[in-house]
Amino acid sequence: MEQEILSVKMYEETKKGYSVFSGEPVTIIGEQVAKLEDGREVEQYLYHIDTYTAKNGQPFVALKVNISVN
């Protein structure tokens, strides 16, 4: 599903949390608001999985409801 990024906010201080699906610990580095193809706007976290390094070095993106913040 295509999305248009409306805004991005990077945190000065990261937050710790975990994925509600995998239970993996994550470090949240920012958030963004995106507009989906159907017109809905969704809030998303930008994060790194603590036990995994992405090959492209880019952060992962997840809906805020899918990440539990400590």
mmCIF file with all atom_site columns, C-alpha atoms in Angstrom:
data_model
loop_
_atom_site.group_PDB
_atom_site.id
_atom_site.type_symbol
_atom_site.label_atom_id
_atom_site.label_alt_id
_atom_site.label_comp_id
_atom_site.label_asym_id
_atom_site.label_entity_id
_atom_site.label_seq_id
_atom_site.pdbx_PDB_ins_code
_atom_site.Cartn_x
_atom_site.Cartn_y
_atom_site.Cartn_z
_atom_site.occupancy
_atom_site.B_iso_or_equiv
_atom_site.pdbx_formal_charge
_atom_site.auth_seq_id
_atom_site.auth_comp_id
_atom_site.auth_asym_id
_atom_site.auth_atom_id
_atom_site.pdbx_PDB_model_num
ATOM 1  C CA . MET A 1 1  ? 0.000  0.000   0.000  1.00 0.00 ? 1  MET A CA 1
ATOM 2  C CA . GLU A 1 2  ? 1.425  3.351   -1.022 1.00 0.00 ? 2  GLU A CA 1
ATOM 3  C CA . GLN A 1 3  ? 1.589  6.159   1.483  1.00 0.00 ? 3  GLN A CA 1
ATOM 4  C CA . GLU A 1 4  ? 2.471  9.841   1.485  1.00 0.00 ? 4  GLU A CA 1
ATOM 5  C CA . ILE A 1 5  ? 4.550  11.047  4.427  1.00 0.00 ? 5  ILE A CA 1
ATOM 6  C CA . LEU A 1 6  ? 2.927  14.192  5.842  1.00 0.00 ? 6  LEU A CA 1
ATOM 7  C CA . SER A 1 7  ? 5.279  14.895  8.751  1.00 0.00 ? 7  SER A CA 1
ATOM 8  C CA . VAL A 1 8  ? 8.316  13.404  10.484 1.00 0.00 ? 8  VAL A CA 1
ATOM 9  C CA . LYS A 1 9  ? 9.591  14.123  13.998 1.00 0.00 ? 9  LYS A CA 1
ATOM 10 C CA . MET A 1 10 ? 12.920 12.682  15.140 1.00 0.00 ? 10 MET A CA 1
ATOM 11 C CA . TYR A 1 11 ? 13.391 12.408  18.903 1.00 0.00 ? 11 TYR A CA 1
ATOM 12 C CA . GLU A 1 12 ? 16.327 14.054  20.652 1.00 0.00 ? 12 GLU A CA 1
ATOM 13 C CA . GLU A 1 13 ? 16.135 11.258  23.251 1.00 0.00 ? 13 GLU A CA 1
ATOM 14 C CA . THR A 1 14 ? 15.167 7.780   22.105 1.00 0.00 ? 14 THR A CA 1
ATOM 15 C CA . LYS A 1 15 ? 12.449 5.714   23.773 1.00 0.00 ? 15 LYS A CA 1
ATOM 16 C CA . LYS A 1 16 ? 12.535 2.012   24.622 1.00 0.00 ? 16 LYS A CA 1
ATOM 17 C CA . GLY A 1 17 ? 9.691  -0.349  23.863 1.00 0.00 ? 17 GLY A CA 1
ATOM 18 C CA . TYR A 1 18 ? 8.826  -3.681  22.290 1.00 0.00 ? 18 TYR A CA 1
ATOM 19 C CA . SER A 1 19 ? 6.895  -5.057  19.339 1.00 0.00 ? 19 SER A CA 1
ATOM 20 C CA . VAL A 1 20 ? 3.488  -6.341  20.415 1.00 0.00 ? 20 VAL A CA 1
ATOM 21 C CA . PHE A 1 21 ? 3.736  -9.016  17.701 1.00 0.00 ? 21 PHE A CA 1
ATOM 22 C CA . SER A 1 22 ? 7.237  -10.434 18.146 1.00 0.00 ? 22 SER A CA 1
ATOM 23 C CA . GLY A 1 23 ? 8.061  -9.265  21.659 1.00 0.00 ? 23 GLY A CA 1
ATOM 24 C CA . GLU A 1 24 ? 11.412 -7.980  20.366 1.00 0.00 ? 24 GLU A CA 1
ATOM 25 C CA . PRO A 1 25 ? 12.878 -4.982  22.214 1.00 0.00 ? 25 PRO A CA 1
ATOM 26 C CA . VAL A 1 26 ? 13.045 -1.837  20.094 1.00 0.00 ? 26 VAL A CA 1
ATOM 27 C CA . THR A 1 27 ? 14.541 1.648   20.267 1.00 0.00 ? 27 THR A CA 1
ATOM 28 C CA . ILE A 1 28 ? 12.127 4.288   18.981 1.00 0.00 ? 28 ILE A CA 1
ATOM 29 C CA . ILE A 1 29 ? 13.932 7.142   17.241 1.00 0.00 ? 29 ILE A CA 1
ATOM 30 C CA . GLY A 1 30 ? 11.004 9.178   15.923 1.00 0.00 ? 30 GLY A CA 1
ATOM 31 C CA . GLU A 1 31 ? 7.486  9.238   14.570 1.00 0.00 ? 31 GLU A CA 1
ATOM 32 C CA . GLN A 1 32 ? 5.680  10.190  11.403 1.00 0.00 ? 32 GLN A CA 1
ATOM 33 C CA . VAL A 1 33 ? 2.194  10.785  10.076 1.00 0.00 ? 33 VAL A CA 1
ATOM 34 C CA . ALA A 1 34 ? 1.370  9.160   6.748  1.00 0.00 ? 34 ALA A CA 1
ATOM 35 C CA . LYS A 1 35 ? -1.627 9.412   4.424  1.00 0.00 ? 35 LYS A CA 1
ATOM 36 C CA . LEU A 1 36 ? -2.690 6.079   2.940  1.00 0.00 ? 36 LEU A CA 1
ATOM 37 C CA . GLU A 1 37 ? -4.108 5.502   -0.555 1.00 0.00 ? 37 GLU A CA 1
ATOM 38 C CA . ASP A 1 38 ? -7.641 5.402   0.877  1.00 0.00 ? 38 ASP A CA 1
ATOM 39 C CA . GLY A 1 39 ? -7.189 8.854   2.454  1.00 0.00 ? 39 GLY A CA 1
ATOM 40 C CA . ARG A 1 40 ? -6.759 7.732   6.068  1.00 0.00 ? 40 ARG A CA 1
ATOM 41 C CA . GLU A 1 41 ? -3.985 9.332   8.103  1.00 0.00 ? 41 GLU A CA 1
ATOM 42 C CA . VAL A 1 42 ? -2.030 7.046   10.427 1.00 0.00 ? 42 VAL A CA 1
ATOM 43 C CA . GLU A 1 43 ? 0.566  7.682   13.132 1.00 0.00 ? 43 GLU A CA 1
ATOM 44 C CA . GLN A 1 44 ? 3.694  5.540   12.946 1.00 0.00 ? 44 GLN A CA 1
ATOM 45 C CA . TYR A 1 45 ? 6.878  5.023   14.956 1.00 0.00 ? 45 TYR A CA 1
ATOM 46 C CA . LEU A 1 46 ? 10.340 4.910   13.384 1.00 0.00 ? 46 LEU A CA 1
ATOM 47 C CA . TYR A 1 47 ? 12.433 2.354   15.251 1.00 0.00 ? 47 TYR A CA 1
ATOM 48 C CA . HIS A 1 48 ? 15.344 -0.044  15.315 1.00 0.00 ? 48 HIS A CA 1
ATOM 49 C CA . ILE A 1 49 ? 15.069 -3.631  16.547 1.00 0.00 ? 49 ILE A CA 1
ATOM 50 C CA . ASP A 1 50 ? 17.640 -3.968  19.341 1.00 0.00 ? 50 ASP A CA 1
ATOM 51 C CA . THR A 1 51 ? 18.700 -7.492  18.342 1.00 0.00 ? 51 THR A CA 1
ATOM 52 C CA . TYR A 1 52 ? 18.865 -6.919  14.574 1.00 0.00 ? 52 TYR A CA 1
ATOM 53 C CA . THR A 1 53 ? 20.595 -4.485  12.242 1.00 0.00 ? 53 THR A CA 1
ATOM 54 C CA . ALA A 1 54 ? 18.812 -3.731  8.984  1.00 0.00 ? 54 ALA A CA 1
ATOM 55 C CA . LYS A 1 55 ? 21.016 -4.369  5.966  1.00 0.00 ? 55 LYS A CA 1
ATOM 56 C CA . ASN A 1 56 ? 20.095 -0.987  4.455  1.00 0.00 ? 56 ASN A CA 1
ATOM 57 C CA . GLY A 1 57 ? 20.558 0.851   7.763  1.00 0.00 ? 57 GLY A CA 1
ATOM 58 C CA . GLN A 1 58 ? 17.102 2.412   7.559  1.00 0.00 ? 58 GLN A CA 1
ATOM 59 C CA . PRO A 1 59 ? 14.704 2.352   10.527 1.00 0.00 ? 59 PRO A CA 1
ATOM 60 C CA . PHE A 1 60 ? 11.648 0.144   10.558 1.00 0.00 ? 60 PHE A CA 1
ATOM 61 C CA . VAL A 1 61 ? 8.175  1.724   10.523 1.00 0.00 ? 61 VAL A CA 1
ATOM 62 C CA . ALA A 1 62 ? 5.153  0.483   12.473 1.00 0.00 ? 62 ALA A CA 1
ATOM 63 C CA . LEU A 1 63 ? 1.772  1.801   13.481 1.00 0.00 ? 63 LEU A CA 1
ATOM 64 C CA . LYS A 1 64 ? 1.999  3.271   16.968 1.00 0.00 ? 64 LYS A CA 1
ATOM 65 C CA . VAL A 1 65 ? -0.540 0.730   18.270 1.00 0.00 ? 65 VAL A CA 1
ATOM 66 C CA . ASN A 1 66 ? 1.851  -2.099  17.311 1.00 0.00 ? 66 ASN A CA 1
ATOM 67 C CA . ILE A 1 67 ? 4.703  -0.847  19.528 1.00 0.00 ? 67 ILE A CA 1
ATOM 68 C CA . SER A 1 68 ? 4.404  -0.766  23.318 1.00 0.00 ? 68 SER A CA 1
ATOM 69 C CA . VAL A 1 69 ? 6.478  2.027   24.883 1.00 0.00 ? 69 VAL A CA 1
ATOM 70 C CA . ASN A 1 70 ? 8.120  1.378   28.267 1.00 0.00 ? 70 ASN A CA 1
#
